[in-house]
mmCIF file of C-alpha atoms in Angstrom:
data_model
loop_
_atom_site.group_PDB
_atom_site.id
_atom_site.type_symbol
_atom_site.label_atom_id
_atom_site.label_comp_id
_atom_site.label_asym_id
_atom_site.label_seq_id
_atom_site.Cartn_x
_atom_site.Cartn_y
_atom_site.Cartn_z
ATOM 1 C CA MET A 1 16.929 -8.502 3.706
ATOM 2 C CA SER A 2 16.690 -5.709 6.226
ATOM 3 C CA PHE A 3 14.808 -2.521 5.443
ATOM 4 C CA GLN A 4 15.574 0.886 6.904
ATOM 5 C CA PRO A 5 12.332 2.640 7.897
ATOM 6 C CA LYS A 6 13.492 6.051 6.647
ATOM 7 C CA LYS A 7 14.300 4.657 3.181
ATOM 8 C CA VAL A 8 11.118 2.585 2.972
ATOM 9 C CA ASN A 9 8.916 5.520 3.936
ATOM 10 C CA ALA A 10 10.680 7.747 1.388
ATOM 11 C CA ALA A 11 10.041 5.074 -1.254
ATOM 12 C CA PHE A 12 6.386 4.883 -0.221
ATOM 13 C CA ALA A 13 6.024 8.664 -0.564
ATOM 14 C CA ASP A 14 7.569 8.700 -4.055
ATOM 15 C CA ILE A 15 6.107 5.503 -5.492
ATOM 16 C CA CYS A 16 2.820 4.895 -3.652
ATOM 17 C CA PRO A 17 1.214 8.088 -2.370
ATOM 18 C CA GLU A 18 -1.507 5.975 -0.729
ATOM 19 C CA LEU A 19 1.104 4.717 1.705
ATOM 20 C CA LYS A 20 1.770 8.143 3.207
ATOM 21 C CA SER A 21 -0.967 7.215 5.684
ATOM 22 C CA LYS A 22 0.082 7.071 9.335
ATOM 23 C CA TYR A 23 -1.336 3.530 9.353
ATOM 24 C CA ALA A 24 0.834 2.367 6.436
ATOM 25 C CA VAL A 25 4.260 3.669 7.457
ATOM 26 C CA TYR A 26 7.081 1.176 7.789
ATOM 27 C CA PRO A 27 6.960 -0.547 10.133
ATOM 28 C CA ILE A 28 3.219 -0.448 10.776
ATOM 29 C CA PRO A 29 2.941 0.959 14.308
ATOM 30 C CA GLU A 30 1.359 -0.875 17.217
ATOM 31 C CA PRO A 31 -1.481 -1.611 17.798
ATOM 32 C CA TYR A 32 -2.365 -1.405 14.100
ATOM 33 C CA ASN A 33 0.088 -4.169 13.180
ATOM 34 C CA LEU A 34 -1.640 -6.868 15.206
ATOM 35 C CA LYS A 35 -4.409 -7.915 12.815
ATOM 36 C CA TRP A 36 -5.713 -6.993 9.355
ATOM 37 C CA LEU A 37 -9.076 -5.245 9.280
ATOM 38 C CA ALA A 38 -12.025 -6.990 7.658
ATOM 39 C CA PRO A 39 -13.325 -5.159 4.562
ATOM 40 C CA ASN A 40 -16.873 -5.189 5.954
ATOM 41 C CA SER A 41 -15.862 -3.592 9.248
ATOM 42 C CA THR A 42 -15.288 -0.029 10.381
ATOM 43 C CA PHE A 43 -12.167 1.558 11.785
ATOM 44 C CA GLU A 44 -12.274 4.717 13.874
ATOM 45 C CA LYS A 45 -15.892 5.260 12.741
ATOM 46 C CA LYS A 46 -14.941 5.033 9.036
ATOM 47 C CA PRO A 47 -15.768 2.141 6.689
ATOM 48 C CA CYS A 48 -12.937 -0.189 5.676
ATOM 49 C CA PHE A 49 -14.422 -0.293 2.176
ATOM 50 C CA ILE A 50 -15.823 2.540 0.054
ATOM 51 C CA GLU A 51 -17.574 1.377 -3.099
ATOM 52 C CA THR A 52 -16.848 3.389 -6.253
ATOM 53 C CA ALA A 53 -17.302 2.774 -9.960
ATOM 54 C CA GLY A 54 -13.706 3.708 -10.713
ATOM 55 C CA ASP A 55 -10.467 5.160 -9.414
ATOM 56 C CA GLN A 56 -11.073 8.682 -8.113
ATOM 57 C CA GLY A 57 -7.478 9.428 -7.192
ATOM 58 C CA VAL A 58 -5.779 9.186 -3.838
ATOM 59 C CA ILE A 59 -8.042 9.079 -0.797
ATOM 60 C CA GLU A 60 -6.193 9.351 2.510
ATOM 61 C CA ASP A 61 -5.850 5.981 4.302
ATOM 62 C CA TYR A 62 -7.294 4.027 1.340
ATOM 63 C CA VAL A 63 -6.058 2.167 -1.741
ATOM 64 C CA TYR A 64 -8.186 1.818 -4.872
ATOM 65 C CA CYS A 65 -8.674 -1.871 -5.671
ATOM 66 C CA LYS A 66 -10.031 -3.409 -8.857
ATOM 67 C CA LEU A 67 -10.526 -6.768 -7.128
ATOM 68 C CA GLY A 68 -11.754 -7.597 -3.664
ATOM 69 C CA PRO A 69 -14.446 -9.383 -1.702
ATOM 70 C CA ASN A 70 -16.650 -6.278 -1.837
ATOM 71 C CA GLY A 71 -15.892 -5.481 -5.476
ATOM 72 C CA LYS A 72 -14.236 -2.370 -6.914
ATOM 73 C CA GLY A 73 -13.571 0.470 -4.549
ATOM 74 C CA TYR A 74 -11.286 1.821 -1.885
ATOM 75 C CA TYR A 75 -10.030 -0.532 0.816
ATOM 76 C CA HIS A 76 -8.445 0.800 3.998
ATOM 77 C CA VAL A 77 -4.633 0.497 4.175
ATOM 78 C CA LEU A 78 -5.049 -1.799 7.168
ATOM 79 C CA THR A 79 -6.830 -4.425 5.054
ATOM 80 C CA LYS A 80 -4.830 -7.177 3.410
ATOM 81 C CA MET A 81 -6.784 -6.605 0.181
ATOM 82 C CA ALA A 82 -5.250 -3.129 -0.194
ATOM 83 C CA TYR A 83 -1.757 -4.621 -0.365
ATOM 84 C CA ALA A 84 -2.697 -7.475 -2.713
ATOM 85 C CA ASN A 85 -4.081 -4.952 -5.223
ATOM 86 C CA LEU A 86 -1.261 -2.478 -4.681
ATOM 87 C CA TYR A 87 1.317 -5.204 -5.318
ATOM 88 C CA SER A 88 -0.455 -6.159 -8.524
ATOM 89 C CA ARG A 89 -0.468 -2.522 -9.656
ATOM 90 C CA LEU A 90 3.203 -1.994 -8.827
ATOM 91 C CA SER A 91 4.208 -5.165 -10.672
ATOM 92 C CA ALA A 92 2.215 -4.157 -13.745
ATOM 93 C CA GLU A 93 3.579 -0.589 -13.808
ATOM 94 C CA GLY A 94 7.216 -1.520 -13.369
ATOM 95 C CA PRO A 95 9.982 0.776 -12.141
ATOM 96 C CA GLY A 96 9.867 3.131 -15.111
ATOM 97 C CA THR A 97 13.243 2.100 -16.507
ATOM 98 C CA CYS A 98 13.972 0.087 -19.612
ATOM 99 C CA CYS A 99 17.134 -1.738 -20.667
ATOM 100 C CA GLY A 100 19.248 -0.004 -18.032
ATOM 101 C CA PHE A 101 18.082 3.489 -18.970
ATOM 102 C CA GLY A 102 16.235 5.746 -16.600
ATOM 103 C CA ASP A 103 16.435 6.847 -13.024
ATOM 104 C CA ARG A 104 18.160 4.131 -10.978
ATOM 105 C CA LYS A 105 17.279 5.782 -7.666
ATOM 106 C CA ARG A 106 13.599 5.702 -8.613
ATOM 107 C CA ALA A 107 13.935 2.071 -9.705
ATOM 108 C CA ASP A 108 15.492 1.242 -6.330
ATOM 109 C CA LYS A 109 12.646 2.993 -4.498
ATOM 110 C CA TRP A 110 10.108 1.134 -6.650
ATOM 111 C CA ASP A 111 11.774 -2.172 -5.814
ATOM 112 C CA THR A 112 11.845 -1.390 -2.100
ATOM 113 C CA ALA A 113 8.167 -0.361 -2.072
ATOM 114 C CA ARG A 114 7.207 -3.424 -4.130
ATOM 115 C CA LEU A 115 9.026 -5.829 -1.781
ATOM 116 C CA VAL A 116 7.485 -4.370 1.372
ATOM 117 C CA VAL A 117 4.007 -4.296 -0.223
ATOM 118 C CA TYR A 118 4.492 -7.920 -1.323
ATOM 119 C CA ASN A 119 5.464 -8.966 2.200
ATOM 120 C CA ARG A 120 2.380 -7.242 3.585
ATOM 121 C CA SER A 121 0.139 -8.860 0.969
ATOM 122 C CA ARG A 122 1.386 -12.298 2.093
ATOM 123 C CA ALA A 123 1.310 -11.692 5.856
#
């Protein structure tokens, strides 16, 4: 399956606001696409993990994760853990349609975002 960057990025914006980050666009630009960041490291003088007790909404360049090597908190979008948790969340939420009813365009965007996030979580 081939993805069109414009469509994937539109799906990201609608379905996963965390992926509006310049580091998470599709495809991930060089040199950021060469290696996942370690959760205990820093990136551009910012931590790759921010510990929090709960989800505090969207934080630019981060994804809230319930599970991870450092526990609950925000993991940078260039960590593999961000995509594993995001995939889990997307799968649990579903596309928002039931029994063929609902917004098919939104369901298509959800499916596109979910597939790309899955591929990133397995890379």
